[in-house]
């Protein structure tokens, strides 16, 4: 079905085409007409489903309709409006990266409109001053993390009194990230009469409560996580001794000819060491985690996206929302804490219909690793056959996990035991 049949203007249908979208995705087919009609929307949609364009395209059309009414017919295209523009659309997102990414997408789509639509992304971790400057004269669309938005409101840098639409993107993640209080404070600043769109990959009770408090007679959209147009992710589970994972990773990267690999690890420390060891083995690799400055994170992502960097070794900070087109392989060097995290990690590949490969290392010599992966499989309703790679077969595979105690045969520390218990609890809670 062409975009124009969903009620989009020719300019916005062109904008979608220019981004390379040939057909609308399932969430776009359902959301675009509902948003255009002014309804509230409650959508269950994963990243990778095309949800950004699903709200951005119709909201831009509504902005243009409003602006067009206010602008004299003779008004030159793209001429700046002089009065301070009140924010019309506020998109709240859980991470800085997602703010930048969603801001870029909305901005790129807005380029195709005849009236100038100002889109600003604001997030913490960087100086507030340039963001205050960019908000001078107002903005039509603001994409923000909640904390920084409140800081800007305190500085009187933006005006939310005329807001027409609030979008909560990745609502589950917003609540996970501890933004519940900030969210409530932002919502209290908004006009009571407005359109609300809530997108979430999962619906734990906190998200359901938020949805019922916020949405008025919403149109419900349920896009199955692995829909027909969605990713074909081939999963592999490879048994290996913990100490040989980096060597195996290097081997698989080279044997598979993987040009771009995102590797997930449990801690920032492991991220730094694995990236540094891979560099020592001749690969271009960098860590990516929350301890890096925003500038360093942006730099790593830019290098990764444009192919200057082959391997990024990331903590779960990178698991959500990142949109790296053409990311064929994701590796779980350390297993994720929960099945939900697993879905988000492997969802980094196979985006928008492309096929992808997800490899999980199961440490044959770490007690609980196999059992933990089995729980993840159970939650996913999918069984992934165990494999071994010639030359990297686990030495301790035959020994029962319980006999091994901990990593590399050491006795488990109290911390290890706590970590294992937390991981198991997280898997239990995530289903
Ligand atoms: P999102 O779910 O918004 O994070 O989008 C995931 C990816 O899908 C992005 O790379 C988009 O550029 C891409 N995308 C969005 N809509 C479409 C579409 N209709 N056809 C193909 N790709 C799309």
Tab-separated table of C-alpha atoms and ligand atoms in Angstrom:
chain	number	residue	atom	x	y	z
A	1	UNK	CA	0.000	0.000	0.000
A	2	UNK	CA	1.465	3.392	-0.950
A	3	UNK	CA	1.964	6.023	1.779
A	4	UNK	CA	-0.420	8.426	0.040
A	5	UNK	CA	-3.329	6.007	0.609
A	6	UNK	CA	-2.857	6.432	4.353
A	7	UNK	CA	-3.904	10.071	4.015
A	8	UNK	CA	-0.444	11.595	3.847
A	9	UNK	CA	0.144	14.668	1.708
A	10	UNK	CA	2.201	14.221	-1.486
A	11	UNK	CA	5.087	16.106	0.180
A	12	UNK	CA	5.226	13.671	3.093
A	13	UNK	CA	4.748	10.628	0.869
A	14	UNK	CA	7.775	11.995	-1.048
A	15	UNK	CA	9.640	12.438	2.235
A	16	UNK	CA	9.071	8.752	3.044
A	17	UNK	CA	10.203	7.743	-0.433
A	18	UNK	CA	13.308	9.898	-0.142
A	19	UNK	CA	14.235	7.998	3.043
A	20	UNK	CA	14.026	4.793	1.035
A	21	UNK	CA	10.701	3.607	2.487
A	22	UNK	CA	8.919	1.841	-0.340
A	23	UNK	CA	5.946	0.443	1.585
A	24	UNK	CA	4.641	1.504	4.984
A	25	UNK	CA	5.387	-0.964	7.773
A	26	UNK	CA	2.553	-2.545	9.790
A	27	UNK	CA	2.765	0.009	12.589
A	28	UNK	CA	2.753	2.840	10.047
A	29	UNK	CA	-0.329	1.455	8.279
A	30	UNK	CA	-2.175	1.403	11.591
A	31	UNK	CA	-0.813	4.560	13.229
A	32	UNK	CA	-0.680	7.123	10.427
A	33	UNK	CA	-4.464	7.409	9.811
A	34	UNK	CA	-5.192	7.328	13.577
A	35	UNK	CA	-2.690	10.095	14.342
A	36	UNK	CA	-3.903	12.178	11.389
A	37	UNK	CA	-7.443	11.896	12.746
A	38	UNK	CA	-6.242	13.289	16.081
A	39	UNK	CA	-6.783	10.126	18.123
A	40	UNK	CA	-4.726	9.026	21.074
A	41	UNK	CA	-2.696	5.924	20.233
A	42	UNK	CA	-1.413	3.052	22.319
A	43	UNK	CA	1.039	1.056	20.232
A	44	UNK	CA	2.980	-1.994	21.083
A	45	UNK	CA	5.918	-1.730	18.724
A	46	UNK	CA	9.564	-2.663	18.894
A	47	UNK	CA	12.394	-0.507	17.707
A	48	UNK	CA	12.988	-1.476	14.133
A	49	UNK	CA	9.261	-1.536	13.381
A	50	UNK	CA	9.325	1.890	11.768
A	51	UNK	CA	7.568	3.547	14.715
A	52	UNK	CA	9.446	6.848	14.448
A	53	UNK	CA	8.070	7.575	10.993
A	54	UNK	CA	4.706	6.184	12.165
A	55	UNK	CA	4.271	9.193	14.446
A	56	UNK	CA	6.580	11.707	12.722
A	57	UNK	CA	4.898	11.692	9.299
A	58	UNK	CA	1.307	12.330	10.459
A	59	UNK	CA	2.375	14.801	13.169
A	60	UNK	CA	4.346	16.831	10.626
A	61	UNK	CA	1.262	16.887	8.434
A	62	UNK	CA	-0.807	18.217	11.340
A	63	UNK	CA	1.804	20.846	12.093
A	64	UNK	CA	1.835	21.932	8.493
A	65	UNK	CA	-1.951	22.134	8.418
A	66	UNK	CA	-1.910	24.401	11.482
A	67	UNK	CA	1.012	26.489	10.289
A	68	UNK	CA	-0.490	26.790	6.829
A	69	UNK	CA	-3.665	28.242	8.344
A	70	UNK	CA	-1.658	30.776	10.309
A	71	UNK	CA	0.658	31.682	7.436
A	72	UNK	CA	-0.450	34.057	4.682
A	73	UNK	CA	-0.674	32.398	1.287
A	74	UNK	CA	2.050	34.671	-0.019
A	75	UNK	CA	4.425	33.522	2.700
A	76	UNK	CA	7.690	32.397	1.189
A	77	UNK	CA	8.523	28.724	1.648
A	78	UNK	CA	10.925	28.110	4.527
A	79	UNK	CA	10.734	31.718	5.686
A	80	UNK	CA	11.259	31.872	9.460
A	81	UNK	CA	8.278	32.904	11.531
A	82	UNK	CA	9.091	35.884	13.672
A	83	UNK	CA	7.102	35.329	16.884
A	84	UNK	CA	8.321	32.802	19.422
A	85	UNK	CA	6.976	29.477	18.207
A	86	UNK	CA	5.312	27.501	20.986
A	87	UNK	CA	6.158	23.798	21.022
A	88	UNK	CA	3.483	21.803	19.197
A	89	UNK	CA	4.863	18.295	19.515
A	90	UNK	CA	6.920	16.960	22.401
A	91	UNK	CA	8.548	13.552	21.995
A	92	UNK	CA	9.969	12.098	25.211
A	93	UNK	CA	12.616	9.409	24.823
A	94	UNK	CA	14.726	7.487	27.349
A	95	UNK	CA	18.256	8.028	26.028
A	96	UNK	CA	20.441	10.712	24.533
A	97	UNK	CA	21.160	8.582	21.496
A	98	UNK	CA	17.505	8.024	20.815
A	99	UNK	CA	16.805	11.757	21.213
A	100	UNK	CA	19.457	12.583	18.620
A	101	UNK	CA	18.297	9.806	16.303
A	102	UNK	CA	14.579	10.609	16.469
A	103	UNK	CA	15.383	14.325	16.104
A	104	UNK	CA	17.381	13.579	12.940
A	105	UNK	CA	14.589	11.470	11.444
A	106	UNK	CA	11.877	14.075	12.126
A	107	UNK	CA	14.108	16.820	10.788
A	108	UNK	CA	14.908	14.890	7.607
A	109	UNK	CA	11.212	14.237	6.969
A	110	UNK	CA	10.338	17.874	7.716
A	111	UNK	CA	12.737	19.100	5.002
A	112	UNK	CA	10.157	18.111	2.416
A	113	UNK	CA	7.459	20.450	3.712
A	114	UNK	CA	6.841	23.866	2.235
A	115	UNK	CA	6.609	25.604	5.600
A	116	UNK	CA	9.612	25.649	7.851
A	117	UNK	CA	9.202	23.261	10.753
A	118	UNK	CA	11.781	23.656	13.475
A	119	UNK	CA	12.854	20.417	15.147
A	120	UNK	CA	15.173	20.456	18.168
A	121	UNK	CA	16.598	17.495	20.089
A	122	UNK	CA	17.665	18.110	23.692
A	123	UNK	CA	19.280	15.684	26.128
A	124	UNK	CA	21.509	15.595	29.148
A	125	UNK	CA	25.215	14.870	29.339
A	126	UNK	CA	26.142	17.884	27.245
A	127	UNK	CA	26.149	21.621	27.979
A	128	UNK	CA	22.689	23.150	28.267
A	129	UNK	CA	23.660	26.518	26.751
A	130	UNK	CA	23.720	25.573	23.059
A	131	UNK	CA	20.356	23.867	23.553
A	132	UNK	CA	18.939	27.035	25.119
A	133	UNK	CA	20.286	29.033	22.176
A	134	UNK	CA	18.749	26.650	19.657
A	135	UNK	CA	15.380	26.979	21.399
A	136	UNK	CA	15.407	30.767	21.000
A	137	UNK	CA	12.417	31.756	18.931
A	138	UNK	CA	10.735	28.497	19.974
A	139	UNK	CA	10.438	25.200	18.125
A	140	UNK	CA	7.641	23.200	16.554
A	141	UNK	CA	8.897	19.774	17.578
A	142	UNK	CA	11.063	19.080	20.618
A	143	UNK	CA	12.544	15.614	21.140
A	144	UNK	CA	13.850	15.332	24.688
A	145	UNK	CA	14.963	13.205	27.567
A	146	UNK	CA	12.741	14.143	30.531
A	147	UNK	CA	15.463	15.388	32.900
A	148	UNK	CA	16.968	17.839	30.442
A	149	UNK	CA	13.520	19.006	29.356
A	150	UNK	CA	12.709	19.965	32.954
A	151	UNK	CA	16.036	21.798	33.253
A	152	UNK	CA	15.164	23.781	30.153
A	153	UNK	CA	11.690	24.567	31.483
A	154	UNK	CA	13.314	25.867	34.679
A	155	UNK	CA	15.500	28.108	32.550
A	156	UNK	CA	12.366	29.317	30.839
A	157	UNK	CA	13.847	28.157	27.544
A	158	UNK	CA	10.672	26.693	26.118
A	159	UNK	CA	6.970	27.079	26.270
A	160	UNK	CA	4.726	24.027	26.534
A	161	UNK	CA	1.389	25.774	27.134
A	162	UNK	CA	0.162	25.278	23.556
A	163	UNK	CA	1.349	21.726	23.109
A	164	UNK	CA	-0.881	19.774	20.743
A	165	UNK	CA	0.693	16.294	20.966
A	166	UNK	CA	2.753	14.391	23.485
A	167	UNK	CA	4.616	11.290	22.269
A	168	UNK	CA	6.125	8.829	24.717
A	169	UNK	CA	8.616	6.788	22.753
A	170	UNK	CA	9.821	3.538	24.346
A	171	UNK	CA	7.616	4.163	27.373
A	172	UNK	CA	8.784	0.971	29.103
A	173	UNK	CA	12.346	2.141	28.861
A	174	UNK	CA	11.422	5.635	30.072
A	175	UNK	CA	10.009	4.089	33.228
A	176	UNK	CA	12.916	1.634	33.535
A	177	UNK	CA	15.372	4.487	33.391
A	178	UNK	CA	13.777	5.922	36.536
A	179	UNK	CA	12.051	8.756	34.685
A	180	UNK	CA	8.631	8.183	36.300
A	181	UNK	CA	8.862	11.276	38.540
A	182	UNK	CA	10.218	13.503	35.816
A	183	UNK	CA	7.530	12.220	33.477
A	184	UNK	CA	4.807	13.147	35.955
A	185	UNK	CA	6.314	16.622	36.357
A	186	UNK	CA	6.462	17.149	32.592
A	187	UNK	CA	2.885	15.963	32.119
A	188	UNK	CA	1.718	18.392	34.808
A	189	UNK	CA	3.101	21.254	32.681
A	190	UNK	CA	1.080	20.336	29.600
A	191	UNK	CA	-2.350	21.589	28.588
A	192	UNK	CA	-5.064	19.129	29.589
A	193	UNK	CA	-6.505	18.943	26.100
A	194	UNK	CA	-3.934	17.323	23.842
A	195	UNK	CA	-3.264	14.246	21.763
A	196	UNK	CA	-1.184	11.495	23.401
A	197	UNK	CA	0.730	8.753	21.638
A	198	UNK	CA	2.401	6.002	23.614
A	199	UNK	CA	4.798	3.532	22.020
A	200	UNK	CA	6.268	0.692	24.009
A	201	UNK	CA	7.939	-2.620	23.252
A	202	UNK	CA	6.646	-4.235	26.444
A	203	UNK	CA	3.701	-3.611	28.740
A	204	UNK	CA	4.635	-4.201	32.360
A	205	UNK	CA	2.094	-2.932	34.897
A	206	UNK	CA	3.803	0.461	35.255
A	207	UNK	CA	3.369	1.137	31.534
A	208	UNK	CA	-0.239	-0.032	31.645
A	209	UNK	CA	-0.907	2.324	34.550
A	210	UNK	CA	0.728	5.198	32.690
A	211	UNK	CA	-1.321	4.397	29.592
A	212	UNK	CA	-4.615	4.381	31.455
A	213	UNK	CA	-3.776	7.633	33.241
A	214	UNK	CA	-2.696	9.379	30.079
A	215	UNK	CA	-4.671	8.162	27.094
A	216	UNK	CA	-8.243	8.980	26.197
A	217	UNK	CA	-10.047	6.331	24.140
A	218	UNK	CA	-6.827	5.323	22.398
A	219	UNK	CA	-6.612	3.452	19.134
A	220	UNK	CA	-4.764	0.253	20.055
A	221	UNK	CA	-2.063	-1.010	17.758
A	222	UNK	CA	-0.399	-4.362	18.304
A	223	UNK	CA	2.409	-5.211	16.012
A	224	UNK	CA	3.760	-8.669	16.731
A	225	UNK	CA	7.478	-8.506	17.557
A	226	UNK	CA	8.493	-10.875	14.811
A	227	UNK	CA	6.051	-9.911	12.106
A	228	UNK	CA	6.333	-10.889	8.499
A	229	UNK	CA	7.996	-7.648	7.463
A	230	UNK	CA	10.193	-7.730	10.484
A	231	UNK	CA	13.552	-9.120	10.924
A	232	UNK	CA	14.681	-12.494	10.049
A	233	UNK	CA	17.227	-12.992	12.784
A	234	UNK	CA	19.209	-16.181	12.653
A	235	UNK	CA	20.303	-17.157	16.155
A	236	UNK	CA	23.339	-19.219	17.120
A	237	UNK	CA	24.374	-20.352	20.599
A	238	UNK	CA	28.047	-21.248	20.792
A	239	UNK	CA	29.538	-23.104	23.743
A	240	UNK	CA	32.999	-21.884	24.657
A	241	UNK	CA	35.194	-21.494	27.714
A	242	UNK	CA	34.956	-17.993	29.159
A	243	UNK	CA	38.654	-17.299	28.752
A	244	UNK	CA	38.605	-18.126	25.025
A	245	UNK	CA	35.732	-15.878	24.024
A	246	UNK	CA	37.838	-13.012	22.662
A	247	UNK	CA	39.914	-15.372	20.499
A	248	UNK	CA	36.758	-17.085	19.274
A	249	UNK	CA	35.180	-13.730	18.527
A	250	UNK	CA	38.167	-12.699	16.446
A	251	UNK	CA	38.052	-16.053	14.647
A	252	UNK	CA	34.322	-15.750	13.878
A	253	UNK	CA	34.687	-12.155	12.690
A	254	UNK	CA	37.416	-13.155	10.290
A	255	UNK	CA	35.995	-16.506	9.177
A	256	UNK	CA	32.546	-14.980	8.661
A	257	UNK	CA	33.904	-11.871	6.931
A	258	UNK	CA	31.778	-9.733	9.275
A	259	UNK	CA	32.268	-6.138	8.249
A	260	UNK	CA	30.346	-4.623	11.171
A	261	UNK	CA	29.719	-6.306	14.508
A	262	UNK	CA	28.054	-5.069	17.677
A	263	UNK	CA	29.278	-7.047	20.688
A	264	UNK	CA	27.423	-6.911	23.995
A	265	UNK	CA	29.162	-7.273	27.335
A	266	UNK	CA	27.931	-7.047	30.929
A	267	UNK	CA	30.256	-4.377	32.298
A	268	UNK	CA	32.111	-1.274	31.189
A	269	UNK	CA	35.326	-2.941	32.316
A	270	UNK	CA	34.775	-5.918	29.999
A	271	UNK	CA	33.875	-3.494	27.213
A	272	UNK	CA	37.205	-1.732	27.583
A	273	UNK	CA	39.266	-4.921	27.867
A	274	UNK	CA	37.602	-6.838	25.032
A	275	UNK	CA	37.867	-3.834	22.682
A	276	UNK	CA	41.497	-3.387	23.603
A	277	UNK	CA	42.291	-7.099	23.116
A	278	UNK	CA	40.567	-7.093	19.724
A	279	UNK	CA	42.664	-4.070	18.757
A	280	UNK	CA	45.716	-6.050	19.858
A	281	UNK	CA	44.557	-8.810	17.496
A	282	UNK	CA	44.457	-6.384	14.599
A	283	UNK	CA	40.779	-5.400	14.452
A	284	UNK	CA	39.395	-1.865	14.648
A	285	UNK	CA	37.336	-2.040	17.847
A	286	UNK	CA	36.092	0.479	20.426
A	287	UNK	CA	34.072	0.234	23.624
A	288	UNK	CA	30.705	2.013	23.956
A	289	UNK	CA	29.202	2.534	27.375
A	290	UNK	CA	27.760	5.055	29.790
A	291	UNK	CA	31.097	6.019	31.277
A	292	UNK	CA	32.255	7.613	28.037
A	293	UNK	CA	31.578	11.293	27.437
A	294	UNK	CA	28.712	12.105	25.115
A	295	UNK	CA	31.262	13.340	22.573
A	296	UNK	CA	33.155	10.047	22.674
A	297	UNK	CA	29.938	8.051	22.308
A	298	UNK	CA	28.837	10.086	19.303
A	299	UNK	CA	32.266	9.697	17.771
A	300	UNK	CA	32.239	5.901	18.167
A	301	UNK	CA	28.764	5.664	16.655
A	302	UNK	CA	29.659	7.901	13.721
A	303	UNK	CA	32.772	5.846	12.997
A	304	UNK	CA	30.774	2.629	13.286
A	305	UNK	CA	27.980	3.857	11.037
A	306	UNK	CA	30.307	5.044	8.292
A	307	UNK	CA	32.443	1.896	8.362
A	308	UNK	CA	35.631	3.337	9.897
A	309	UNK	CA	35.108	1.011	12.858
A	310	UNK	CA	34.459	-2.715	12.504
A	311	UNK	CA	33.596	-3.751	16.062
A	312	UNK	CA	31.812	-1.894	18.855
A	313	UNK	CA	31.838	-3.549	22.265
A	314	UNK	CA	28.880	-2.166	24.169
A	315	UNK	CA	27.025	-2.459	27.423
A	316	UNK	CA	23.220	-2.517	27.344
A	317	UNK	CA	23.203	1.266	27.092
A	318	UNK	CA	23.415	0.619	23.357
A	319	UNK	CA	20.795	-2.102	23.257
A	320	UNK	CA	17.758	0.081	22.857
A	321	UNK	CA	16.794	2.469	20.210
A	322	UNK	CA	20.040	2.629	18.306
A	323	UNK	CA	19.441	2.636	14.631
A	324	UNK	CA	22.441	1.431	12.731
A	325	UNK	CA	21.368	0.480	9.272
A	326	UNK	CA	23.122	-2.492	7.811
A	327	UNK	CA	24.220	-4.113	11.049
A	328	UNK	CA	24.420	-7.763	10.072
A	329	UNK	CA	25.800	-9.296	13.266
A	330	UNK	CA	25.211	-8.936	17.005
A	331	UNK	CA	27.206	-11.010	19.494
A	332	UNK	CA	26.299	-11.653	23.121
A	333	UNK	CA	29.793	-11.985	24.552
A	334	UNK	CA	28.139	-11.913	27.960
A	335	UNK	CA	24.554	-13.094	28.096
A	336	UNK	CA	21.962	-10.374	28.716
A	337	UNK	CA	20.403	-10.109	32.144
A	338	UNK	CA	16.893	-10.773	30.920
A	339	UNK	CA	14.918	-12.074	27.978
A	340	UNK	CA	13.674	-8.546	27.322
A	341	UNK	CA	17.247	-7.247	27.121
A	342	UNK	CA	18.014	-10.137	24.793
A	343	UNK	CA	15.216	-9.132	22.447
A	344	UNK	CA	16.498	-5.579	22.405
A	345	UNK	CA	20.075	-6.610	21.852
A	346	UNK	CA	19.382	-8.913	18.951
A	347	UNK	CA	16.862	-6.407	17.603
A	348	UNK	CA	19.838	-4.182	16.712
A	349	UNK	CA	20.310	-6.431	13.700
A	350	UNK	CA	17.764	-7.452	11.110
A	351	UNK	CA	16.197	-3.970	11.144
A	352	UNK	CA	13.409	-3.066	8.774
A	353	UNK	CA	13.190	-6.378	7.032
A	354	UNK	CA	16.911	-7.004	6.553
A	355	UNK	CA	18.235	-10.351	7.715
A	356	UNK	CA	20.578	-10.544	10.671
A	357	UNK	CA	22.723	-12.893	12.689
A	358	UNK	CA	22.760	-13.049	16.497
A	359	UNK	CA	25.423	-15.141	18.218
A	360	UNK	CA	25.332	-15.883	21.950
A	361	UNK	CA	28.342	-17.271	23.771
A	362	UNK	CA	27.454	-19.821	26.415
A	363	UNK	CA	30.310	-20.298	28.823
A	364	UNK	CA	30.682	-23.999	29.389
A	365	UNK	CA	32.876	-23.343	32.434
A	366	UNK	CA	30.674	-20.772	34.154
A	367	UNK	CA	28.029	-22.194	36.433
A	368	UNK	CA	24.584	-21.000	35.487
A	369	UNK	CA	25.437	-19.743	31.985
A	370	UNK	CA	23.609	-22.586	30.229
A	371	UNK	CA	20.674	-22.437	32.639
A	372	UNK	CA	20.444	-18.682	32.192
A	373	UNK	CA	20.325	-18.991	28.398
A	374	UNK	CA	17.731	-21.730	28.710
A	375	UNK	CA	15.508	-19.338	30.652
A	376	UNK	CA	15.925	-16.732	27.936
A	377	UNK	CA	14.959	-19.313	25.319
A	378	UNK	CA	11.926	-20.267	27.356
A	379	UNK	CA	10.782	-16.654	27.560
A	380	UNK	CA	11.290	-16.268	23.825
A	381	UNK	CA	9.501	-19.511	23.115
A	382	UNK	CA	12.414	-20.508	20.936
A	383	UNK	CA	15.116	-23.131	21.222
A	384	UNK	CA	18.514	-22.385	19.690
A	385	UNK	CA	20.700	-25.437	19.008
A	386	UNK	CA	24.056	-25.417	20.837
A	387	UNK	CA	27.113	-25.332	18.637
A	388	UNK	CA	30.855	-25.666	19.036
A	389	UNK	CA	33.467	-24.195	16.782
A	390	UNK	CA	36.413	-26.388	15.775
A	391	UNK	CA	39.498	-25.362	17.707
A	392	UNK	CA	37.421	-23.632	20.417
A	393	UNK	CA	35.627	-26.594	21.975
A	394	UNK	CA	35.154	-26.100	25.692
A	395	UNK	CA	37.655	-28.033	27.767
A	396	UNK	CA	35.329	-28.351	30.732
A	397	UNK	CA	32.153	-29.151	28.843
A	398	UNK	CA	31.777	-32.605	30.282
A	399	UNK	CA	31.890	-31.422	33.885
A	400	UNK	CA	28.597	-30.673	35.583
A	401	UNK	CA	28.221	-26.936	36.102
A	402	UNK	CA	27.624	-27.288	39.820
A	403	UNK	CA	30.974	-29.005	40.286
A	404	UNK	CA	32.779	-26.064	38.783
A	405	UNK	CA	31.800	-23.423	41.290
A	406	UNK	CA	32.580	-20.205	39.423
A	407	UNK	CA	34.541	-18.617	36.631
A	408	UNK	CA	37.541	-20.676	35.556
A	409	UNK	CA	37.110	-23.125	38.427
A	410	UNK	CA	37.494	-20.486	41.133
A	411	UNK	CA	35.113	-20.551	44.063
A	412	UNK	CA	32.205	-18.261	43.475
A	413	UNK	CA	32.561	-14.947	45.294
A	414	UNK	CA	29.655	-13.510	47.228
A	415	UNK	CA	29.355	-10.885	44.504
A	416	UNK	CA	29.162	-13.559	41.779
A	417	UNK	CA	26.418	-15.339	43.677
A	418	UNK	CA	24.477	-12.090	44.085
A	419	UNK	CA	24.934	-11.302	40.403
A	420	UNK	CA	23.678	-14.742	39.384
A	421	UNK	CA	20.663	-14.423	41.640
A	422	UNK	CA	19.900	-10.956	40.230
A	423	UNK	CA	20.241	-12.230	36.660
A	424	UNK	CA	17.927	-15.160	37.327
A	425	UNK	CA	15.417	-12.866	39.039
A	426	UNK	CA	15.548	-10.449	36.119
A	427	UNK	CA	14.732	-13.255	33.695
A	428	UNK	CA	11.889	-14.395	35.912
A	429	UNK	CA	10.501	-10.883	36.191
A	430	UNK	CA	10.771	-10.126	32.508
A	431	UNK	CA	8.315	-12.700	31.271
B	1	LIG	P1	12.313	2.700	14.043
B	1	LIG	O1	11.435	1.557	14.417
B	1	LIG	O2	11.597	3.989	13.942
B	1	LIG	O3	13.534	2.760	14.935
B	1	LIG	O4	12.846	2.447	12.537
B	1	LIG	C1	13.681	1.404	12.208
B	1	LIG	C2	14.282	1.501	10.823
B	1	LIG	O5	13.310	1.267	9.829
B	1	LIG	C3	14.913	2.835	10.456
B	1	LIG	O6	16.164	2.564	9.871
B	1	LIG	C4	14.003	3.433	9.431
B	1	LIG	O7	14.717	4.234	8.509
B	1	LIG	C5	13.443	2.202	8.770
B	1	LIG	N1	12.090	2.368	8.240
B	1	LIG	C6	11.060	3.055	8.786
B	1	LIG	N2	9.966	2.960	8.010
B	1	LIG	C7	10.295	2.173	6.971
B	1	LIG	C8	9.580	1.696	5.824
B	1	LIG	N3	8.305	2.001	5.616
B	1	LIG	N4	10.244	0.912	4.954
B	1	LIG	C9	11.531	0.580	5.164
B	1	LIG	N5	12.272	1.015	6.211
B	1	LIG	C10	11.655	1.799	7.114
